[in-house]
């Protein structure tokens, strides 16, 4: 009888606490405090049902994302856009569906299965979108490359959102457009260090080399932040991949090769980054280059 009471008084509240903790860490925070491996594992698991869960409205996506971004880039000939943490290719779709958008989009994500879905969901635009499997914290591009850089509903799932923001701005060219989201609403209070009050988020953007910062209400859970990179506008527009890609390991230029299958090779550090059968460039797990006799280069 005593054991039953001990269970009721200690065991039940303890169990409830564990369930609440798991709910917070895995459902609300989506693994963000447990590290990128857990975040990616959760997205890999849910990749096939992500679109069903989100139920994106095509009209809203055009109105709030595709159209304003196309207008912001209207002065640029063939704009080159980078979408970081692209997921299932939501931003590429919103942009490529705009008849006035004549550029190309590169989508980066650390969940390989989300990228597989992205390839499928944007198949009709396959010649204008490229996907890269890579961490947002080490973007494989030179400084000042893109006409626009976007990152939607993802900063809060990275270990240090401010570090990722700085990385997004690094690869944006002066005069280029930044579009990012900040988590708001009830759950944002349960994401300390990952989501910010609206004014604080605007201050964080202003602390970077950005101007014309605007933070606007968007969804129940997210604000949209728009900004322009400071400096004399230069660079930009669509260019061959080998011209803009950099080795994530040593930042060296990459050569396009076709040894056993298409890949990018870093002549400086000897890593290769294969292009998978679905077209995704796999940079998250570099492989040392091996000669045909199996020796390392
Ligand atoms: C909520 S989804 C958002 C996807 C898409 N931007 C959208 O709005 O539908 C978050 C995405 O962030 C990606 N992600 C999380 N941490 C990442 C990291 N460190 N680097 C790259 N992608 C990451 C996840 O794999 C997932 O696809």
CSV table of N, CA and C and ligand atoms in Angstrom, one decimal, residues 39 43 50 56 85-87 90 109-111 114 134-136 152-154 157-158, ligand 1:
chain,number,residue,atom,x,y,z
A,39,UNK,N,17.6,18.2,-34.6
A,39,UNK,CA,16.7,19.0,-35.4
A,39,UNK,C,16.5,18.3,-36.8
A,43,UNK,N,13.3,16.6,-38.8
A,43,UNK,CA,12.9,17.0,-40.1
A,43,UNK,C,13.0,15.8,-41.1
A,50,UNK,N,5.5,17.0,-44.2
A,50,UNK,CA,5.6,18.4,-44.0
A,50,UNK,C,4.6,19.3,-44.7
A,56,UNK,N,0.3,25.1,-47.1
A,56,UNK,CA,0.5,26.4,-47.6
A,56,UNK,C,-0.6,26.8,-48.6
A,85,UNK,N,17.8,27.0,-45.4
A,85,UNK,CA,16.8,26.2,-44.7
A,85,UNK,C,15.5,26.1,-45.6
A,86,UNK,N,15.7,25.8,-46.8
A,86,UNK,CA,14.6,25.8,-47.8
A,86,UNK,C,13.5,24.8,-47.6
A,87,UNK,N,13.8,23.8,-46.8
A,87,UNK,CA,12.8,22.7,-46.5
A,87,UNK,C,12.4,22.0,-47.8
A,90,UNK,N,9.6,25.8,-50.4
A,90,UNK,CA,8.5,26.7,-50.4
A,90,UNK,C,8.8,28.1,-51.1
A,109,UNK,N,19.7,23.2,-47.4
A,109,UNK,CA,19.1,22.7,-46.2
A,109,UNK,C,20.0,21.6,-45.6
A,110,UNK,N,19.8,21.3,-44.3
A,110,UNK,CA,20.7,20.3,-43.7
A,110,UNK,C,19.9,18.9,-43.6
A,111,UNK,N,18.6,19.0,-43.9
A,111,UNK,CA,17.9,17.7,-43.9
A,111,UNK,C,17.8,17.2,-45.3
A,114,UNK,N,14.2,16.4,-46.6
A,114,UNK,CA,13.5,17.6,-46.9
A,114,UNK,C,13.9,18.0,-48.4
A,134,UNK,N,23.6,21.2,-47.0
A,134,UNK,CA,24.7,21.9,-46.2
A,134,UNK,C,24.1,22.6,-45.0
A,135,UNK,N,24.9,22.9,-44.0
A,135,UNK,CA,24.6,23.6,-42.8
A,135,UNK,C,24.5,25.1,-43.1
A,136,UNK,N,23.4,25.7,-42.6
A,136,UNK,CA,23.3,27.2,-42.7
A,136,UNK,C,24.4,27.9,-42.1
A,152,UNK,N,13.3,31.3,-44.1
A,152,UNK,CA,11.9,31.4,-43.5
A,152,UNK,C,11.7,30.3,-42.5
A,153,UNK,N,11.2,30.7,-41.3
A,153,UNK,CA,10.8,29.7,-40.3
A,153,UNK,C,11.9,28.7,-39.9
A,154,UNK,N,13.1,29.2,-39.8
A,154,UNK,CA,14.2,28.3,-39.5
A,154,UNK,C,15.3,28.8,-38.5
A,157,UNK,N,15.7,27.3,-35.1
A,157,UNK,CA,16.1,25.9,-35.0
A,157,UNK,C,17.6,25.8,-35.1
A,158,UNK,N,18.3,26.9,-35.2
A,158,UNK,CA,19.8,26.8,-35.3
A,158,UNK,C,20.3,27.2,-33.9
B,1,LIG,C1,10.2,24.8,-40.4
B,1,LIG,S1,11.2,24.3,-41.7
B,1,LIG,C2,11.1,25.7,-42.7
B,1,LIG,C3,11.3,25.2,-44.2
B,1,LIG,C4,11.0,26.3,-45.2
B,1,LIG,N1,11.9,27.5,-45.1
B,1,LIG,C5,9.6,26.8,-45.1
B,1,LIG,O1,9.3,27.9,-44.7
B,1,LIG,O2,8.7,25.9,-45.3
B,1,LIG,C6,12.8,24.4,-41.0
B,1,LIG,C7,13.9,23.9,-41.9
B,1,LIG,O3,15.2,24.3,-41.4
B,1,LIG,C8,16.1,23.3,-41.7
B,1,LIG,N2,17.3,23.5,-40.8
B,1,LIG,C9,17.3,23.4,-39.5
B,1,LIG,N3,18.6,23.6,-39.0
B,1,LIG,C10,19.3,23.9,-40.1
B,1,LIG,C11,20.7,24.2,-40.3
B,1,LIG,N4,21.6,24.3,-39.3
B,1,LIG,N5,21.2,24.4,-41.6
B,1,LIG,C12,20.3,24.2,-42.6
B,1,LIG,N6,19.0,23.9,-42.5
B,1,LIG,C13,18.5,23.8,-41.2
B,1,LIG,C14,15.3,22.0,-41.4
B,1,LIG,O4,15.9,20.9,-42.0
B,1,LIG,C15,14.0,22.4,-42.0
B,1,LIG,O5,13.9,22.0,-43.4
